[in-house]
Tab-separated table of C-alpha atoms in Angstrom:
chain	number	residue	atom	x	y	z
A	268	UNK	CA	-61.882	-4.407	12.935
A	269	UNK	CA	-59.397	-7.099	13.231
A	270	UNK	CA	-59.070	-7.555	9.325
A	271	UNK	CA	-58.324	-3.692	9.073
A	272	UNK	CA	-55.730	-3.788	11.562
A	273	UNK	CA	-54.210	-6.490	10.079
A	274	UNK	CA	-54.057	-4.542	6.467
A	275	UNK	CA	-52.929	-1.450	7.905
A	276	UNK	CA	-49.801	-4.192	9.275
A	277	UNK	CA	-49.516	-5.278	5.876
A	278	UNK	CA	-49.101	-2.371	4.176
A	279	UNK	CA	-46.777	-0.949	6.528
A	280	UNK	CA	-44.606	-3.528	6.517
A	281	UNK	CA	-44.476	-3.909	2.694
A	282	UNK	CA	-43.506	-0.195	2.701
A	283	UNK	CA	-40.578	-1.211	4.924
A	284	UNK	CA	-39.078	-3.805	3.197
A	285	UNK	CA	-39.427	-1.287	0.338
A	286	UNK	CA	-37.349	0.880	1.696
A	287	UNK	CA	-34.856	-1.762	2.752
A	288	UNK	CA	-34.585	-3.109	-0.352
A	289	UNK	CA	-34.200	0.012	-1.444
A	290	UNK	CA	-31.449	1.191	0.408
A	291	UNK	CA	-29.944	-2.128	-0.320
A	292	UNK	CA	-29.911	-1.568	-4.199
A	293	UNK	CA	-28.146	1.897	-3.760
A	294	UNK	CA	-25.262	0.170	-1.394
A	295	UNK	CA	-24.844	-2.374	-3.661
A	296	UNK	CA	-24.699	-0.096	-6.949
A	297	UNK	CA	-22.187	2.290	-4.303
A	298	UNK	CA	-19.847	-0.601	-3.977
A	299	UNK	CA	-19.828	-1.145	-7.526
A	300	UNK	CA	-19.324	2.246	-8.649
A	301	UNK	CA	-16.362	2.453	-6.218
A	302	UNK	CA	-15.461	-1.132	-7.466
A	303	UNK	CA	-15.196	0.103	-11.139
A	304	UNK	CA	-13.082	3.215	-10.818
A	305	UNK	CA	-9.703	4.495	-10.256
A	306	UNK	CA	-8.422	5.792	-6.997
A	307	UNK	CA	-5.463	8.719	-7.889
A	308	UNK	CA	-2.958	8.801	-4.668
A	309	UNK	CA	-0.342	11.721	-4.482
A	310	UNK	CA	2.040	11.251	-1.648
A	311	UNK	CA	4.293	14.213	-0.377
A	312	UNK	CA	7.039	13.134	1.940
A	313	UNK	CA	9.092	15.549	3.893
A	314	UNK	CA	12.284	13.979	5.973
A	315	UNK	CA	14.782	16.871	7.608
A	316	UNK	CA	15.661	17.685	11.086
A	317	UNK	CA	12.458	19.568	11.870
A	318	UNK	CA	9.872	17.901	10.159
A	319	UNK	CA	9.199	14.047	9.328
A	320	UNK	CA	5.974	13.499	7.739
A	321	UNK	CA	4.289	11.676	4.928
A	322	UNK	CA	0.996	13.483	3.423
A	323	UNK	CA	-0.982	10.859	1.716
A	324	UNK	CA	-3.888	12.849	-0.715
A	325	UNK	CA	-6.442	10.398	-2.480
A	326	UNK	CA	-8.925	11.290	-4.907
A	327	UNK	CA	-12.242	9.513	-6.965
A	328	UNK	CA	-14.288	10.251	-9.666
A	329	UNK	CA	-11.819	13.383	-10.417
A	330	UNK	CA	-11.167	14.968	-7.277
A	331	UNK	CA	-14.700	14.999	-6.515
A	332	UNK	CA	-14.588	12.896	-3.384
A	333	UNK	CA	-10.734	13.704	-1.445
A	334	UNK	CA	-9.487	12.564	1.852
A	335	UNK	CA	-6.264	13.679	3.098
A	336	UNK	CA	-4.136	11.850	6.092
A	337	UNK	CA	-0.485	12.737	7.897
A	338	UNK	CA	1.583	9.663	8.952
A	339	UNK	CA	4.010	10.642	11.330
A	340	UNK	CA	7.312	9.317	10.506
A	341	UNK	CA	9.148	8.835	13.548
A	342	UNK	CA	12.893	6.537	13.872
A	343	UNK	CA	12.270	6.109	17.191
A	344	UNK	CA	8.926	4.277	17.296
A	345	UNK	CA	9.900	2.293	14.253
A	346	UNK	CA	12.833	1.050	16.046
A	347	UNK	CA	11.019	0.121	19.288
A	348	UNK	CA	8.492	-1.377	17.615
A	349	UNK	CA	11.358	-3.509	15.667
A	350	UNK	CA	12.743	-4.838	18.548
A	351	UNK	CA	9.472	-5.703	20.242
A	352	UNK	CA	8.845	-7.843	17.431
A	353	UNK	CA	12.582	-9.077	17.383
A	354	UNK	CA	11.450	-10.550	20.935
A	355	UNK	CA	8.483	-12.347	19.943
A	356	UNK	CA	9.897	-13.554	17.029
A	357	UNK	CA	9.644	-17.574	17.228
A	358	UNK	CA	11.758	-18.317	14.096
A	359	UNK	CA	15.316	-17.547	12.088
A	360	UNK	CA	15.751	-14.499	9.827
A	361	UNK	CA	16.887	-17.123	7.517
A	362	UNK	CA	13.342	-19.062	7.655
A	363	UNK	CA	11.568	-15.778	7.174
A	364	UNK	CA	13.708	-15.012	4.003
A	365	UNK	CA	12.779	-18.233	2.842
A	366	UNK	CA	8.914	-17.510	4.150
A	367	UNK	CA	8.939	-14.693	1.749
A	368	UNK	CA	10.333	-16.210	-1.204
A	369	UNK	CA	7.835	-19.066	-1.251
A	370	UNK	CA	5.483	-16.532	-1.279
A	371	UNK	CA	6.952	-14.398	-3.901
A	372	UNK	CA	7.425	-17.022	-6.002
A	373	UNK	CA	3.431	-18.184	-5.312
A	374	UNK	CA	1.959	-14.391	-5.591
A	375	UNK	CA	4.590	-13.011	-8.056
A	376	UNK	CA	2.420	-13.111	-11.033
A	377	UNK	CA	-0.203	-11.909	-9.182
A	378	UNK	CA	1.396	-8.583	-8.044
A	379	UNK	CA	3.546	-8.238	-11.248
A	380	UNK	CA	-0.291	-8.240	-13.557
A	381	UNK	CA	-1.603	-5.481	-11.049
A	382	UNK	CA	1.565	-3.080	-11.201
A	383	UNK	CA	1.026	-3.688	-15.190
A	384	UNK	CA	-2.147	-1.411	-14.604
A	385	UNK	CA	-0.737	1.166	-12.003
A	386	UNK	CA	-0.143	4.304	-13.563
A	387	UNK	CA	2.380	6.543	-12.121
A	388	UNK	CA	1.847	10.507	-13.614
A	389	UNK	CA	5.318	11.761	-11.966
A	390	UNK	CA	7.849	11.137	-9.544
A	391	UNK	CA	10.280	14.101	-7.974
A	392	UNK	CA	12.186	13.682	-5.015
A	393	UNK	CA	15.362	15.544	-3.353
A	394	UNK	CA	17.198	13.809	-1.271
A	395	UNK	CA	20.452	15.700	0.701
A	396	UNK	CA	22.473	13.013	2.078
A	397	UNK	CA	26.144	12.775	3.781
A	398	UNK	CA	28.161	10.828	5.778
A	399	UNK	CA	30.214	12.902	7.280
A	400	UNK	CA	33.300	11.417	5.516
A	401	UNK	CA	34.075	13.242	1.217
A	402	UNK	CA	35.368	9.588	0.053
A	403	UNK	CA	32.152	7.169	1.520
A	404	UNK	CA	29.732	10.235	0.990
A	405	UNK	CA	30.856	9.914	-2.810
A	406	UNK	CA	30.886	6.109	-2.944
A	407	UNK	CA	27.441	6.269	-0.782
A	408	UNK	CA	25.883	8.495	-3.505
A	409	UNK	CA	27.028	6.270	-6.757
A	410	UNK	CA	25.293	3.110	-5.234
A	411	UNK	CA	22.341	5.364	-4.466
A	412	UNK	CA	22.095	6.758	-8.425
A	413	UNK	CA	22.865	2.749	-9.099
A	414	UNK	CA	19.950	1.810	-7.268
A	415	UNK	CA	17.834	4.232	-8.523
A	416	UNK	CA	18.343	3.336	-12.373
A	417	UNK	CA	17.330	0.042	-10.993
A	418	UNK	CA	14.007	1.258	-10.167
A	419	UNK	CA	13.193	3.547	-13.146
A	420	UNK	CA	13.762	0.113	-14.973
A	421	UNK	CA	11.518	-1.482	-12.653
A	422	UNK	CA	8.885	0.674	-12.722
A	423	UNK	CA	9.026	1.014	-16.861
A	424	UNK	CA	8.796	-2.490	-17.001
A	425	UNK	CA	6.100	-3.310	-15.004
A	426	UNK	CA	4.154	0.160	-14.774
A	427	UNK	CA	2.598	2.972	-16.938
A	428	UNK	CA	5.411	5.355	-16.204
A	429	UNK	CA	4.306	8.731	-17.801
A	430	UNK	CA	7.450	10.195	-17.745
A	431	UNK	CA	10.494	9.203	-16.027
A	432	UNK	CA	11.439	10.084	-12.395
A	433	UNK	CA	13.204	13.031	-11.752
A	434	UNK	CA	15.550	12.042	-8.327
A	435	UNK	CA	18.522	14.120	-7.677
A	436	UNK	CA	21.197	13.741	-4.941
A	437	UNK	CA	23.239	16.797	-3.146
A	438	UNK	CA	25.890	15.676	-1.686
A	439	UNK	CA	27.106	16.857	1.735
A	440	UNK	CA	30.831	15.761	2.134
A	441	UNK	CA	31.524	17.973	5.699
A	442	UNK	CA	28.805	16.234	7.797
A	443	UNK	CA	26.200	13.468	8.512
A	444	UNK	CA	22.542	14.148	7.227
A	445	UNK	CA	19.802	13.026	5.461
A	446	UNK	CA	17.284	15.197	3.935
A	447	UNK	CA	14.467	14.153	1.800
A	448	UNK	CA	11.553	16.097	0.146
A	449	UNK	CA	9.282	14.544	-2.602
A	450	UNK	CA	6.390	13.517	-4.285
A	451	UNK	CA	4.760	10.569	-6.340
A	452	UNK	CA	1.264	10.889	-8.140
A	453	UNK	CA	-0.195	7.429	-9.645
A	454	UNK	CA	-4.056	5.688	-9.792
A	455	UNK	CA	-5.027	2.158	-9.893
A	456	UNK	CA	-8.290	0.694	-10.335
A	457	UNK	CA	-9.833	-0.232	-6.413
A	458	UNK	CA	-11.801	-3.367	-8.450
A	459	UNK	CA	-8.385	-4.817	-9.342
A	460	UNK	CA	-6.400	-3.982	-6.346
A	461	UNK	CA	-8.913	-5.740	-4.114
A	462	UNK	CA	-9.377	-8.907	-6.598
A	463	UNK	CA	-5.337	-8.950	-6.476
A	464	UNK	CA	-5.648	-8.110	-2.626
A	465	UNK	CA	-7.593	-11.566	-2.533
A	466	UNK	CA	-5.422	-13.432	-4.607
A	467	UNK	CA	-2.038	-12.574	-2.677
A	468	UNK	CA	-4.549	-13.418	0.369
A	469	UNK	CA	-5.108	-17.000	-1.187
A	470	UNK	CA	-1.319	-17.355	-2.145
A	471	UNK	CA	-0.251	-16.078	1.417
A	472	UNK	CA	-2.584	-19.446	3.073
A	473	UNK	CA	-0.766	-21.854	0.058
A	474	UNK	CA	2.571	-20.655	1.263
A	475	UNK	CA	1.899	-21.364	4.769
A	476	UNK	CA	0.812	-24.733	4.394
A	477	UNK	CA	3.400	-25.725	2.724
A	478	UNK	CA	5.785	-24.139	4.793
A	479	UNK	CA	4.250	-25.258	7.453
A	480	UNK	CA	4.679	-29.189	6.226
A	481	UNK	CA	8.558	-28.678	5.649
A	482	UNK	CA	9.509	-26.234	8.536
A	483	UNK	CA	7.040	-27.803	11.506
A	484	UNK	CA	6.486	-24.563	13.579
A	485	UNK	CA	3.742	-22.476	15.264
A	486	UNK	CA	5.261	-19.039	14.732
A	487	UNK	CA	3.447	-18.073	11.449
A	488	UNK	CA	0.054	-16.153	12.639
A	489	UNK	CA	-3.040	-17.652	11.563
């Protein structure tokens, strides 16, 4: 009696570990399907007196699995926020700059072989924009179209740029506003963005230490 009790045991718990190991298999054959595809992001952001708000769409395996999210994009709460941090902040602007630059030039290689693999479909944005004054509105609006020549450089250079970005300024030389309404549609591969992801990660601890060694400091989170 004790012998078939003990089989019945047996069996049931080879069944179980069956079915964890199992369910384990499919997980791990999830995680690399995810792993080995590209994730297509379209981002929508609308800036005017009535409405501030960034819709962020994201797509897999051809819009078959979508997720949609709304970030809020509020002045106020960024600028609160700012000056909270501004209070806790235990070092110099100037030793942050050169934080960052240590870092850039640790994880720029990193970053710039990722963005060689980011493809970016199309980019069309609207911005109406004014100061309020017909002279600095007009001066405002050449360093803007300066700038942005910049960046379509940028991004030919180190993207897949399908076509080129289509960005156009109206001018407003009677008052003070800015107005924006736009969109940007590009995929990356989620294996490579979290390998890079771990890399910067690794590059971000090398900076520190040595930062740490030449600017002796505890404000740098660990």
């Amino acid at each position: 009696m004790i012998a078939h009790t003990d089989t019945k045991k047996g069996g049931f718990l080879l069944y179980f570990y069956s079915f964890l190991i199992l369910i384990a298999i499919v997980i791990v054959m999830l995680i690399l399907l995810i792993l080995f595809i590209d994730l297509r992001v379209m981002s929508h952001t609308i800036y005017t007196n009535q409405e501030r708000i960034m819709i962020v769409k994201i797509s897999i395996l051809k819009n078959l699995l979508r997720y949609k999210f709304i970030i809020p994009l509020k002045p106020n709460e960024v600028k609160e926020e700012f000056e909270h941090l501004e209070k806790k902040r235990d070092i110099s602007i100037l030793q942050q700059i050169d934080f960052f630059i240590n870092l850039y030039s640790n994880a720029h290689t990193i970053i710039i072989r990722f963005l060689q693999s980011v493809q970016i479909y199309n980019v069309n944005y609207h911005v109406h924009f004014g100061v309020g004054n017909s002279a600095l509105t007009g001066v405002s609006i050449g360093t803007a179209y300066s700038m942005i020549g910049i960046v379509e450089n940028i991004l030919e250079r180190f993207t897949i740029l399908h076509k080129p970005p289509n960005i156009d300024i109206t001018p407003n030389y009677y008052a003070t506003t800015l107005e924006a309404n736009g969109k940007i549609r590009f995929s990356f591969s989620i294996r490579k963005a979290v390998y890079t992801g771990f890399l910067v990660f690794l590059a971000y601890r090398k900076t520190r230490k040595e930062f740490q060694v030449t600017h002796p400091f505890e404000s740098i989170s660990r």
